Amino acid sequence: MANVSLRNIDKSFGETKAVRNVTFEVAKGEFLVLLGPTGAGKTTTLRLVAGLEKPDAGSVLIDGADVTSAAPASRDVAFVFQQYSLYPHLSVYDNLAFPLRSPARRMPEDEIRSRIEAVAGMLRIGGKLQNRSTKLSGGEMQRVAIGRALVRRPAIYLMDEPLSSLDAKLRADLRLELKRIQRDLGATILYVTHDQIEAMTMADRIGILSEGRLVQVGSPREIYADPDNVYVAARLGQPSINVLPLGALPVRSAPRTAYSVGVRTEHLDISRDGGPGANARLDWVEHLGDQNHLHIRLGDHRLTILAQPGTDLSAGEALRIEAANPLFFDEDGRRIR
Amino acid sequence: MGKVSAKPVLFANSIPAQAPMDPEMTNSSASEAVAIGAAKRTPEVIARRVRGLSDRAIAWLFIAPTIVLLLAINVFPLIWTVYLSFTNYKANRAARGVEWVGLDNYRRVLTDSDIWHNMLVTGHFLLWTMTFQVLIGFGLAWLINKNFKGHGVWTTVILLPMMLSPAVVGNFWTFLYQPQIGLFNYIVGFFTGVDPSSFEMIGSVNLAPWAIVIVDTWMWTPYVMLICLAGLRSIPDYIYEAAEVDGAGPLRTFWSITLPMVLPFLMLAVLFRAIENFKMFDLVVELTSGGPGSVTELASINLKREAFEKWRTGLSSAFAIILFVTVFGAANIYVKALNRVKQR
C-alpha cells in the first residue's frame, strides 16, 4: 500500500476538457471516493492514475515516485472496471491467477494458489474457482473482478463504479463487504461512483467532481454538513437540499451578500398552523414505508422534505415553516460561512 | 395470424390494401391487416382453390417445390450412388445389364495405389494451404485490426481475389506462371536473382504441387482474414486494458488473450476452407489438369476421370462414397473439438 497524489492534472479529448487542474492525494490505507454525475471526469481521473490515459499536463505520483509517463504494468495499480472485465476463455481460478502469473513476478504456483484461496474465501467465491467465468451470475463475476485486483496487493486499487451493474440488494451487500475487506487489508482505494449512498457509506473522504474540476474534498460528514457551494450541497442528501431565493423562507438572520438559501430536510421546523402565521400548504404525502416525503408549496416554490413514518399530517393542511439551520449562498452559488 | 379469407371479392384489384390503421397499431395487427389486404386482392379463381386450407397446409404448399427439388437433385442421387457402388454398372453401356458385385468396388478403390497417391496429393494440398492461409490470414487480420489510416481501402483490396471465379483464377495464373513472360517468375527472379526462365512452376514435378498451393492461398487467404478480423473485433477494449493493468506485456497479451479468444473463429474458417479444399476441382483443373504426370491429381480430379472418362460408374460411386464418409467423419470430429474450444 502506498499514497498516491495527483498534481495539477489536465486532460482533454479533442475539444472536450475532461479533467481540469485536478490536485488531490489519497493517503495510505484511505478509501477515497470521487463522486459526480456522468461526464464529470471521474473515470478519466481513474484511468489517468492507472496509466490507461496520459495527462496533457500535471503529474501522478505513487509513493513519491513520478509515474506520469510509466506504463500501466509498471505502476503497481489494480483496476476494477465497470463491466465485468473477466477473461471469458479462462476459469475463475485462472482469471484470479492471471495477474500473479505475470513473468515479471515469477511467483511460485503454490503461493499463487494460497493467495487465490485466501481472496476467494474473503469474497465467498471459494466454491466457484473451477467454473468458467462466463457461467457466473453478475454478482459473482464482479466479485471475481474485485478478487483479481485483491490478489495483487498493489499500491492502490482503482475501482470504476464496480457495483453499478448489480441489482440493488446485491449492491448493498457488496458495498458492506468491500468496506469490510478494505478495513481488514488496510487497502488504499480510489473509488469512482455517481451513487451518493456508496460514497457516504464507504468513503473516508469524498471528492466531488463537476465538469472536470475537483470542487471539494472532505469527509462525508464535512461534505454533507459544510458544503462549499450549491453544487456540492445538492450532490448529497436524499431528498436533496431545497434551494430557495432569499426571502422566500423566513430565516432568523441572513448575511448581507446572501442570494439564496439552502435548507436540508432536517433543518426545517414545521408546525401545523391554521392561523395567520401559516406560510405554506402541504400538497401531498409520499409514503415510502420507512419514511415519508412531504411535498410542500411555499408561495411560488415547492419543497420536498422528509417526515417520520408516523406523521399525522395530511394533504391540504396549512403549515408554518421556518429554517432552523440554513446554508447561505451568494450570487455565484458560493457558500457564505 | 389470420387465415386466408376467401370471401367473394367483386373488385379484386381496386380495393385498397390498408385496413383501417391508427398509428398506435401493434405489429401483429399490422401484419394481420396486410394478410387481409392480400386475401382481398387474391383473384377469385385462385381464392376458390385455397379456400378452407389450414395454415399448415398452405405452409406445406409453399415449401413443397423446394423439398421436391432437394429430393430430386440431392437425396435421390445420394441413395442411387450408394446402390450403384455395389454394382458393376457402366453409364455409357447402360443396356449391358447391372450385376451386384457386393463390396468389390470398395476393395478395389482401397487397394488402388493410384487412388492412394491421389489422397496423398490431396493431403499435401490441404495441409499446406491451411497452414499458409491461417498464418497469413491471421497476420493480415491482425494488421488490419490496428485501424491504421486507410485500412478500409486495404481490406477491400485484400478481399478482391476471393470475389473471382476459380476457373478464371486458374486460367490467368497459368499466364503468371509462364517461365518467359510470367509475372510470378519475373518477381521471384527479381528478388532471388534466379533466372525467371530457368524454372517452370506448372511444368515441373517438384514445383507443381506448390504452384496449386500458392494459387489457392492467394485466392482464399482473404476469407480466413475476414473471419479472423471478425474474431479480433469481437474482443472488447476493456479486456486488453485489464490485461495491461494486470501486467501482461504485448507477447503475453497475444498468447493468452488475443489468440485464445480468436481461436474459435480461426477454427471455423479452417473447417470451411478444409471442406472446400478437400473437394477442390475447378481451380486445379484449369491450372494443371492434375499434371505433370499425376503430381497434382487431387482425389476429386481422379474421381471425375474414373466416372466420366473411363465410365467406371460403380467403382467411382464407391470412391465418391469413401470420400464423402472421410470428409463427413473428419468434419464431425473437428466440430466436436471446435465446440470444446468454444465452451472454455
PDB file of N, CA and C in Angstrom, chain A residues 47 52 72-73 77-79 81 83 85-89 98-99 101-103 132 148 152, chain B residues 238-249 252-253 256-258 260-261 342-344:
ATOM      1  N   ARG A  47      -8.485   6.546 -14.859  1.00  0.00           N
ATOM      2  CA  ARG A  47      -7.659   5.992 -15.932  1.00  0.00           C
ATOM      3  C   ARG A  47      -6.306   6.688 -16.007  1.00  0.00           C
ATOM      4  N   LEU A  52      -3.796   4.314 -18.129  1.00  0.00           N
ATOM      5  CA  LEU A  52      -4.500   3.997 -19.370  1.00  0.00           C
ATOM      6  C   LEU A  52      -4.691   5.251 -20.215  1.00  0.00           C
ATOM      7  N   PRO A  72       1.037   1.203 -17.579  1.00  0.00           N
ATOM      8  CA  PRO A  72       0.172   0.685 -16.510  1.00  0.00           C
ATOM      9  C   PRO A  72       0.820  -0.467 -15.738  1.00  0.00           C
ATOM     10  N   ALA A  73       1.483  -1.366 -16.480  1.00  0.00           N
ATOM     11  CA  ALA A  73       2.029  -2.565 -15.841  1.00  0.00           C
ATOM     12  C   ALA A  73       3.084  -2.219 -14.796  1.00  0.00           C
ATOM     13  N   VAL A  77      -0.687  -0.830  -9.938  1.00  0.00           N
ATOM     14  CA  VAL A  77      -2.063  -0.474  -9.597  1.00  0.00           C
ATOM     15  C   VAL A  77      -2.977  -1.605 -10.059  1.00  0.00           C
ATOM     16  N   ALA A  78      -4.110  -1.751  -9.412  1.00  0.00           N
ATOM     17  CA  ALA A  78      -5.105  -2.723  -9.860  1.00  0.00           C
ATOM     18  C   ALA A  78      -6.370  -1.957 -10.212  1.00  0.00           C
ATOM     19  N   PHE A  79      -7.043  -2.408 -11.269  1.00  0.00           N
ATOM     20  CA  PHE A  79      -8.190  -1.668 -11.794  1.00  0.00           C
ATOM     21  C   PHE A  79      -9.388  -2.604 -11.841  1.00  0.00           C
ATOM     22  N   PHE A  81     -13.009  -2.723 -13.446  1.00  0.00           N
ATOM     23  CA  PHE A  81     -13.781  -1.989 -14.445  1.00  0.00           C
ATOM     24  C   PHE A  81     -15.271  -2.067 -14.154  1.00  0.00           C
ATOM     25  N   GLN A  83     -17.616  -2.763 -16.399  1.00  0.00           N
ATOM     26  CA  GLN A  83     -18.088  -4.026 -16.973  1.00  0.00           C
ATOM     27  C   GLN A  83     -17.345  -5.144 -16.258  1.00  0.00           C
ATOM     28  N   SER A  85     -14.899  -7.269 -16.444  1.00  0.00           N
ATOM     29  CA  SER A  85     -13.862  -7.463 -17.461  1.00  0.00           C
ATOM     30  C   SER A  85     -13.106  -8.758 -17.203  1.00  0.00           C
ATOM     31  N   LEU A  86     -13.837  -9.869 -17.107  1.00  0.00           N
ATOM     32  CA  LEU A  86     -13.167 -11.153 -16.905  1.00  0.00           C
ATOM     33  C   LEU A  86     -12.671 -11.670 -18.246  1.00  0.00           C
ATOM     34  N   TYR A  87     -11.640 -12.512 -18.196  1.00  0.00           N
ATOM     35  CA  TYR A  87     -11.162 -13.150 -19.413  1.00  0.00           C
ATOM     36  C   TYR A  87     -12.094 -14.327 -19.683  1.00  0.00           C
ATOM     37  N   PRO A  88     -12.918 -14.235 -20.708  1.00  0.00           N
ATOM     38  CA  PRO A  88     -14.023 -15.199 -20.836  1.00  0.00           C
ATOM     39  C   PRO A  88     -13.571 -16.622 -21.120  1.00  0.00           C
ATOM     40  N   HIS A  89     -12.369 -16.789 -21.663  1.00  0.00           N
ATOM     41  CA  HIS A  89     -11.942 -18.139 -22.019  1.00  0.00           C
ATOM     42  C   HIS A  89     -11.223 -18.831 -20.863  1.00  0.00           C
ATOM     43  N   PHE A  98      -4.245 -14.759 -13.236  1.00  0.00           N
ATOM     44  CA  PHE A  98      -3.645 -14.059 -14.384  1.00  0.00           C
ATOM     45  C   PHE A  98      -2.634 -12.980 -13.988  1.00  0.00           C
ATOM     46  N   PRO A  99      -3.002 -12.047 -13.093  1.00  0.00           N
ATOM     47  CA  PRO A  99      -2.020 -11.008 -12.753  1.00  0.00           C
ATOM     48  C   PRO A  99      -0.811 -11.565 -12.009  1.00  0.00           C
ATOM     49  N   ARG A 101       0.570 -14.485 -12.533  1.00  0.00           N
ATOM     50  CA  ARG A 101       1.423 -15.273 -13.420  1.00  0.00           C
ATOM     51  C   ARG A 101       2.229 -14.387 -14.351  1.00  0.00           C
ATOM     52  N   SER A 102       2.179 -13.098 -14.114  1.00  0.00           N
ATOM     53  CA  SER A 102       2.978 -12.181 -14.924  1.00  0.00           C
ATOM     54  C   SER A 102       4.446 -12.577 -14.827  1.00  0.00           C
ATOM     55  N   PRO A 103       5.136 -12.633 -15.977  1.00  0.00           N
ATOM     56  CA  PRO A 103       6.529 -13.084 -15.978  1.00  0.00           C
ATOM     57  C   PRO A 103       7.403 -12.247 -15.043  1.00  0.00           C
ATOM     58  N   ARG A 132     -16.288 -21.912 -15.280  1.00  0.00           N
ATOM     59  CA  ARG A 132     -15.930 -20.997 -16.353  1.00  0.00           C
ATOM     60  C   ARG A 132     -16.446 -19.621 -15.974  1.00  0.00           C
ATOM     61  N   ARG A 148      -9.610 -10.334  -8.565  1.00  0.00           N
ATOM     62  CA  ARG A 148      -8.427 -10.260  -9.417  1.00  0.00           C
ATOM     63  C   ARG A 148      -7.573  -9.052  -9.045  1.00  0.00           C
ATOM     64  N   ARG A 152      -3.475  -9.118  -6.054  1.00  0.00           N
ATOM     65  CA  ARG A 152      -2.223  -8.468  -6.436  1.00  0.00           C
ATOM     66  C   ARG A 152      -1.537  -7.763  -5.286  1.00  0.00           C
TER      67      ARG A 152
ATOM     68  N   TYR B 238     -11.802  -3.272 -23.123  1.00  0.00           N
ATOM     69  CA  TYR B 238     -11.509  -3.302 -21.695  1.00  0.00           C
ATOM     70  C   TYR B 238     -10.810  -4.584 -21.274  1.00  0.00           C
ATOM     71  N   ILE B 239     -10.964  -5.647 -22.076  1.00  0.00           N
ATOM     72  CA  ILE B 239     -10.211  -6.873 -21.776  1.00  0.00           C
ATOM     73  C   ILE B 239      -8.713  -6.601 -21.938  1.00  0.00           C
ATOM     74  N   TYR B 240      -8.385  -5.898 -23.027  1.00  0.00           N
ATOM     75  CA  TYR B 240      -6.979  -5.556 -23.248  1.00  0.00           C
ATOM     76  C   TYR B 240      -6.463  -4.627 -22.159  1.00  0.00           C
ATOM     77  N   GLU B 241      -7.331  -3.678 -21.752  1.00  0.00           N
ATOM     78  CA  GLU B 241      -6.906  -2.747 -20.711  1.00  0.00           C
ATOM     79  C   GLU B 241      -6.719  -3.465 -19.383  1.00  0.00           C
ATOM     80  N   ALA B 242      -7.622  -4.404 -19.091  1.00  0.00           N
ATOM     81  CA  ALA B 242      -7.484  -5.181 -17.856  1.00  0.00           C
ATOM     82  C   ALA B 242      -6.162  -5.937 -17.872  1.00  0.00           C
ATOM     83  N   ALA B 243      -5.851  -6.535 -19.031  1.00  0.00           N
ATOM     84  CA  ALA B 243      -4.605  -7.290 -19.137  1.00  0.00           C
ATOM     85  C   ALA B 243      -3.397  -6.370 -18.977  1.00  0.00           C
ATOM     86  N   GLU B 244      -3.515  -5.171 -19.529  1.00  0.00           N
ATOM     87  CA  GLU B 244      -2.416  -4.210 -19.448  1.00  0.00           C
ATOM     88  C   GLU B 244      -2.146  -3.844 -17.988  1.00  0.00           C
ATOM     89  N   VAL B 245      -3.238  -3.536 -17.254  1.00  0.00           N
ATOM     90  CA  VAL B 245      -3.079  -3.174 -15.846  1.00  0.00           C
ATOM     91  C   VAL B 245      -2.594  -4.379 -15.039  1.00  0.00           C
ATOM     92  N   ASP B 246      -3.023  -5.588 -15.463  1.00  0.00           N
ATOM     93  CA  ASP B 246      -2.596  -6.798 -14.763  1.00  0.00           C
ATOM     94  C   ASP B 246      -1.140  -7.152 -15.043  1.00  0.00           C
ATOM     95  N   GLY B 247      -0.486  -6.348 -15.827  1.00  0.00           N
ATOM     96  CA  GLY B 247       0.945  -6.536 -16.029  1.00  0.00           C
ATOM     97  C   GLY B 247       1.321  -7.459 -17.160  1.00  0.00           C
ATOM     98  N   ALA B 248       0.394  -7.724 -18.076  1.00  0.00           N
ATOM     99  CA  ALA B 248       0.716  -8.571 -19.214  1.00  0.00           C
ATOM    100  C   ALA B 248       1.337  -7.725 -20.324  1.00  0.00           C
ATOM    101  N   GLY B 249       2.489  -8.143 -20.801  1.00  0.00           N
ATOM    102  CA  GLY B 249       3.135  -7.444 -21.909  1.00  0.00           C
ATOM    103  C   GLY B 249       2.452  -7.783 -23.213  1.00  0.00           C
ATOM    104  N   ARG B 252       2.494 -11.662 -24.010  1.00  0.00           N
ATOM    105  CA  ARG B 252       1.603 -12.465 -23.169  1.00  0.00           C
ATOM    106  C   ARG B 252       0.148 -12.143 -23.506  1.00  0.00           C
ATOM    107  N   THR B 253      -0.137 -10.867 -23.764  1.00  0.00           N
ATOM    108  CA  THR B 253      -1.492 -10.496 -24.154  1.00  0.00           C
ATOM    109  C   THR B 253      -1.893 -11.244 -25.416  1.00  0.00           C
ATOM    110  N   SER B 256      -2.160 -15.174 -24.488  1.00  0.00           N
ATOM    111  CA  SER B 256      -3.170 -15.640 -23.539  1.00  0.00           C
ATOM    112  C   SER B 256      -4.492 -14.885 -23.618  1.00  0.00           C
ATOM    113  N   ILE B 257      -4.573 -13.854 -24.416  1.00  0.00           N
ATOM    114  CA  ILE B 257      -5.859 -13.167 -24.595  1.00  0.00           C
ATOM    115  C   ILE B 257      -6.295 -13.242 -26.061  1.00  0.00           C
ATOM    116  N   THR B 258      -5.509 -12.612 -26.945  1.00  0.00           N
ATOM    117  CA  THR B 258      -5.926 -12.496 -28.342  1.00  0.00           C
ATOM    118  C   THR B 258      -6.138 -13.866 -28.985  1.00  0.00           C
ATOM    119  N   PRO B 260      -6.359 -17.109 -27.848  1.00  0.00           N
ATOM    120  CA  PRO B 260      -7.444 -17.997 -27.382  1.00  0.00           C
ATOM    121  C   PRO B 260      -8.832 -17.467 -27.712  1.00  0.00           C
ATOM    122  N   MET B 261      -8.980 -16.134 -27.731  1.00  0.00           N
ATOM    123  CA  MET B 261     -10.311 -15.603 -27.990  1.00  0.00           C
ATOM    124  C   MET B 261     -10.655 -15.609 -29.466  1.00  0.00           C
ATOM    125  N   LYS B 342     -14.909 -23.632 -27.921  1.00  0.00           N
ATOM    126  CA  LYS B 342     -15.865 -22.546 -27.706  1.00  0.00           C
ATOM    127  C   LYS B 342     -16.392 -22.529 -26.281  1.00  0.00           C
ATOM    128  N   GLN B 343     -16.446 -23.711 -25.653  1.00  0.00           N
ATOM    129  CA  GLN B 343     -17.028 -23.775 -24.315  1.00  0.00           C
ATOM    130  C   GLN B 343     -16.047 -23.426 -23.214  1.00  0.00           C
ATOM    131  N   ARG B 344     -14.760 -23.269 -23.556  1.00  0.00           N
ATOM    132  CA  ARG B 344     -13.820 -22.956 -22.498  1.00  0.00           C
ATOM    133  C   ARG B 344     -14.172 -21.650 -21.819  1.00  0.00           C
TER     134      ARG B 344
END
